[in-house]
Amino acid sequence: MKRTDHGLTWLPFLPQPPVHTLKTPRDMARAELDQARELLSGRQVDIDVNPDLGDGFTLTQDGAIVHLCGGESGVLYGAYRLLMALKARQELPLGSHAPYYALRMLNCWDNAEGTIERGYSGRSLFFEDGHLDYDPVRMRQLGRMLASVGINVLCINNVNVHNPAHKLIEEEWLPQLSDLASIFRPFGVRMMLSIDYAHPLRHGLDTADPLDARVAAWWQERADIVYRYVPDLAGFLVKADSEHRPGPFTYGRTHADGANMLARALAPHGGRLIWRCFVYNCLQDWRDTVTDRPMAAYQHYAHLDGQFEDNVILQIKNGPFDFQVREPVSPLFYAMPKTNLALEVQLAQEYTGQQIDIYAMGPMWKEIFDDLPPQRVMAMAAVSNLGRDANYTGHPFAAVNLFAYGMTAWDPSTDPAALIRLWCRLTYDLEQAQEGALHALLMGSRRVYEKYTAPLGLCWMVNPHGHYGPSPSGYEYALWGTYHKANRDAVGVDRTEKNGTGMTRQYPEPLRSLYENLDTCPDLLKLFFHRLRYDYVMADGRTLIQRIYDDHFEGYDETEALAQTLRALDLPSPDREVALERMDLQLKNAREWRDVTNTFFYRLSGAKDAKGRRIYD
Amino acid sequence: MKRTDHGLTWLPFLPQPPVHTLKTPRDMARAELDQARELLSGRQVDIDVNPDLGDGFTLTQDGAIVHLCGGESGVLYGAYRLLMALKARQELPLGSHAPYYALRMLNCWDNAEGTIERGYSGRSLFFEDGHLDYDPVRMRQLGRMLASVGINVLCINNVNVHNPAHKLIEEEWLPQLSDLASIFRPFGVRMMLSIDYAHPLRHGLDTADPLDARVAAWWQERADIVYRYVPDLAGFLVKADSEHRPGPFTYGRTHADGANMLARALAPHGGRLIWRCFVYNCLQDWRDTVTDRPMAAYQHYAHLDGQFEDNVILQIKNGPFDFQVREPVSPLFYAMPKTNLALEVQLAQEYTGQQIDIYAMGPMWKEIFDDLPPQRVMAMAAVSNLGRDANYTGHPFAAVNLFAYGMTAWDPSTDPAALIRLWCRLTYDLEQAQEGALHALLMGSRRVYEKYTAPLGLCWMVNPHGHYGPSPSGYEYALWGTYHKANRDAVGVDRTEKNGTGMTRQYPEPLRSLYENLDTCPDLLKLFFHRLRYDYVMADGRTLIQRIYDDHFEGYDETEALAQTLRALDLPSPDREVALERMDLQLKNAREWRDVTNTFFYRLSGAKDAKGRRIYD
């Protein structure tokens, strides 16, 4: 068994139709269904477009005739759902379907020079050498991949807008951007652009003060021009006053001032202004015990609730730190009932194995939504894990995260286990036992990774900058506000209201008490909220130090089991070879994490492993 | 007071003569003396060249007539010594003078692209953008600076020969190299080149095996060609089989095989082959407690004693690790009585403050020679601290190290205090109390730096890669073989014969017993050779942990005193501004070292400071 086209990820069963002449999603839907006759095996699909239905669709069956009624993009989503169900030998998805979130966004952190910040799948699909530079064939593959799982907004450039990416909204680059938007349009994918808040300073203005009328006028004119080239642009994405990015703070203004000014420029065109809340002091002194970085987003934004324009969306990372393996939900989600919020997750495996280690995220998002009712947010965004690699995601299994993300943003209540199974079926169509094994491997992968890396919610024990591999003290004396303060007796930062930084106060009940109280705080988050002595006895009778040792030994052993499973899988080439090669690295990585972490805590605590396993001096 | 030409470092009193027409050192000597009539104040200097005297010279005085008799370069050295003595208001250096070492070498780690590895004074003086690219005026200033302190060999390219620096020995670059050599020749400075051991592979050979006749023939031909362009080339410098450099190990040959093959190619031209002994396993597993990196050079080379050609010189770093703040002398110096050895020191302040922190090295070299009788080596080499900065060394005081190095390589018995005083006098000519203050500041600078950084011979507590700033565990789980294994009870690697890695066995008596025995091992090297409990009581009654705390608090306090001294000095502009600016950084750096190191050991040991000073949790 051999895959011939690795650009198709989970759609290898569906030959790419001759799509380059198609202009609309409805045409695309027809073309996809036309060429899938074999899959339809005698069924006829009638398409009926009702623009009012937007992204939604209804599927009904009448003998051999299937009726697909939907909005302009809805019929395309319906077509893909139908075909995927057929391929997966599932029941037809009859009934009415509409996405939970209107905006299902993918944020690419691609730089104009062709690199990708935190990219692990090769160079940019969109840029090279300071220019827009893309392969139209791959752009259509990409549009199709996104549409097949319902993603409808694509931001192609990094939120850190490095020169010359600001030119994306200038006349020099706009014609080419317009061409690119035309490629994605038949897939129902609208473009979005990250902008540089200080852009006006490049054009003769001496300020970017959001309350300065000249600045507002400049952005209004700029938006008018951009929309002339890309009339359906979804909007702008902004990272301001964070990690050395410019922003309204420079001018003594609030982020509401900054976001609203930009939002008003977009409003006449129906555009949205997405404002990222990843704002904190990245020049903290490690001696400072008052400032507590995970409290920063709440401190910056909660008091601004109700002050934002209707077309502003605040985009908040799922956790209060930064895409760590395990964090509680960001408390900011509970604090802004009068503000449009988007939940941001990261498909790029920055802290989660860098597309070397296997890490399926669906179960993790399920945990997020368990704590965060979906109605608290109105959109979802994901940092992309795509790049120019032949298979788009580096590790072939990393595609499961893009797949599951799209489906989750469409319906957050979907069971991640079902999504992962569907991805397995579509991608590899293995015989039953093998599919079960692959499914179990993916379902367990996050917990395995967590076990050999981050103990019980303790974050940031990673190599600085690169963020791959263990470095228990790598960030301990750094400027980033990410400390664990491990000493010979205890580890962790006390974030309770009673004795600590008071972060638990940022949560509403019942979460506040849940986290505040050591007994009720979930084991896997104990070291996020509490400072514990190594001899602290957990509910299961184990000491903290023994639990750390156990997790790390088990994490490595379970990785070996994953490797065994993987070797037995009949995957197509080259996925099998790529996955096995990376598994060798994951094993090496897991061993290093295990030994470095255990040794680090052993040297501090002096506690022997109760089971007598080897911990290096 | 203002310096007008900062290209002159310690020779500001001596206007550059119109030297570009001069072809020989004897002409240069005449020109320098001619234009220094004011300094000579009526004295007449007769020059008598006797080529047999080489670098040596004799100065006699007969009334107002001074006789300078010397070899071709000797008369130039004599002229500078005479003029410097006059400027410094010292007695004339009457009598016979000859250098202790025939080769007094400066090794620049400049890359063809224009960067300098471990360079802290701007970009390369010799290269830019993949080409030789130099300013002839600065080259003459440089030649003069070197000649004035007796340095007579200049290797312009990095021992890590990155593409395209190998072209230095190819016809494309040789004409320009020949021009450069002509600029340095009148200063008695001969060029040397770092070569790439695997160079033949670039020219159609499928091997660089030193015992393959084709390889030997290739190098012979290459040497013949190079010497056609630069007939007085001092030789080749080689870093092989180290830190990913190619070498004879690839072919199962010894370093004697490799060095001798190259040496035979140089011998007909009178060239030397300098072979660096900085060879160790840079991919060590931190779990491996048998391999002990500082033992590596001895293990690689000691058994080869007597196997090298006469024109091979093994160049050995002063310490067994790598230019740390304090190390014992490398044991290899005592192990090769039948081999030509060169002592390598590092002026570039890689681990010693990066030309931000003040660090005068003379007193450190004195300690080396106290343990290592000068006759054990036959040459000296120093890694350059020069760059394209206006003042050549970044920090104006860093020039003292180049000055003192040249004078020390000429006469290792020279008192470093006298050299530093002479440098102060020549460079600034301050009034007496100020000169005394500057002199004391420089003399004490190394010990101050040591106090706030490396405790008692414990090396490598620096930020990885950059090597500036504290990171107590930065190298603890890395591949570089540099571990301290600090735990809650103790710190350090036991290198004794009795209980440890056995490194002390590499030393002859009495050093072997001195280091082996904890009671006799010097305090400042105790943690280099021994693993000690924090409660170990030193000779002065203090515990180890208290000694670490005391040193770090004192180191910072003494840095503040240095800053006070510096602010009161009447230095010329811009040296004053540059020095004060860098002192602000040094203070910040010293505070960070103090607090991070103390906190690191406090968290491990739990020991309070006996004097109640602030140690952060």
mmCIF file of N, CA, C and O in Angstrom, chain B residues 14 53 179 189 271 309 405 420 572 598:
data_model
loop_
_atom_site.group_PDB
_atom_site.id
_atom_site.type_symbol
_atom_site.label_atom_id
_atom_site.label_comp_id
_atom_site.label_asym_id
_atom_site.label_seq_id
_atom_site.Cartn_x
_atom_site.Cartn_y
_atom_site.Cartn_z
ATOM 1 N N LEU B 14 52.330 58.534 20.122
ATOM 2 C CA LEU B 14 53.285 58.324 19.044
ATOM 3 C C LEU B 14 52.565 58.464 17.700
ATOM 4 O O LEU B 14 51.907 57.546 17.247
ATOM 5 N N LEU B 53 70.975 38.519 15.001
ATOM 6 C CA LEU B 53 70.314 38.750 16.282
ATOM 7 C C LEU B 53 68.800 38.539 16.227
ATOM 8 O O LEU B 53 68.134 38.533 17.261
ATOM 9 N N ASP B 179 49.274 40.651 -0.683
ATOM 10 C CA ASP B 179 49.275 42.096 -0.405
ATOM 11 C C ASP B 179 49.183 42.355 1.095
ATOM 12 O O ASP B 179 49.880 43.220 1.638
ATOM 13 N N VAL B 189 55.749 41.142 11.441
ATOM 14 C CA VAL B 189 54.619 40.250 11.711
ATOM 15 C C VAL B 189 54.437 39.308 10.528
ATOM 16 O O VAL B 189 54.214 39.756 9.403
ATOM 17 N N GLY B 271 58.095 26.456 7.398
ATOM 18 C CA GLY B 271 56.826 26.709 8.087
ATOM 19 C C GLY B 271 56.602 25.758 9.254
ATOM 20 O O GLY B 271 57.190 24.685 9.333
ATOM 21 N N GLU B 309 56.877 15.492 14.199
ATOM 22 C CA GLU B 309 57.963 16.132 13.456
ATOM 23 C C GLU B 309 58.460 17.361 14.217
ATOM 24 O O GLU B 309 57.732 17.946 15.019
ATOM 25 N N TYR B 405 49.774 40.651 26.983
ATOM 26 C CA TYR B 405 50.048 39.347 26.372
ATOM 27 C C TYR B 405 51.349 39.384 25.557
ATOM 28 O O TYR B 405 52.223 38.521 25.707
ATOM 29 N N ILE B 420 50.803 46.307 33.579
ATOM 30 C CA ILE B 420 49.541 47.052 33.641
ATOM 31 C C ILE B 420 49.810 48.524 33.925
ATOM 32 O O ILE B 420 49.190 49.416 33.347
ATOM 33 N N PRO B 572 40.123 60.232 29.029
ATOM 34 C CA PRO B 572 39.765 60.992 27.823
ATOM 35 C C PRO B 572 38.466 60.456 27.215
ATOM 36 O O PRO B 572 38.071 59.326 27.473
ATOM 37 N N ASN B 598 23.520 32.775 44.472
ATOM 38 C CA ASN B 598 23.154 32.587 45.878
ATOM 39 C C ASN B 598 21.804 31.884 46.019
ATOM 40 O O ASN B 598 21.644 30.990 46.847
#
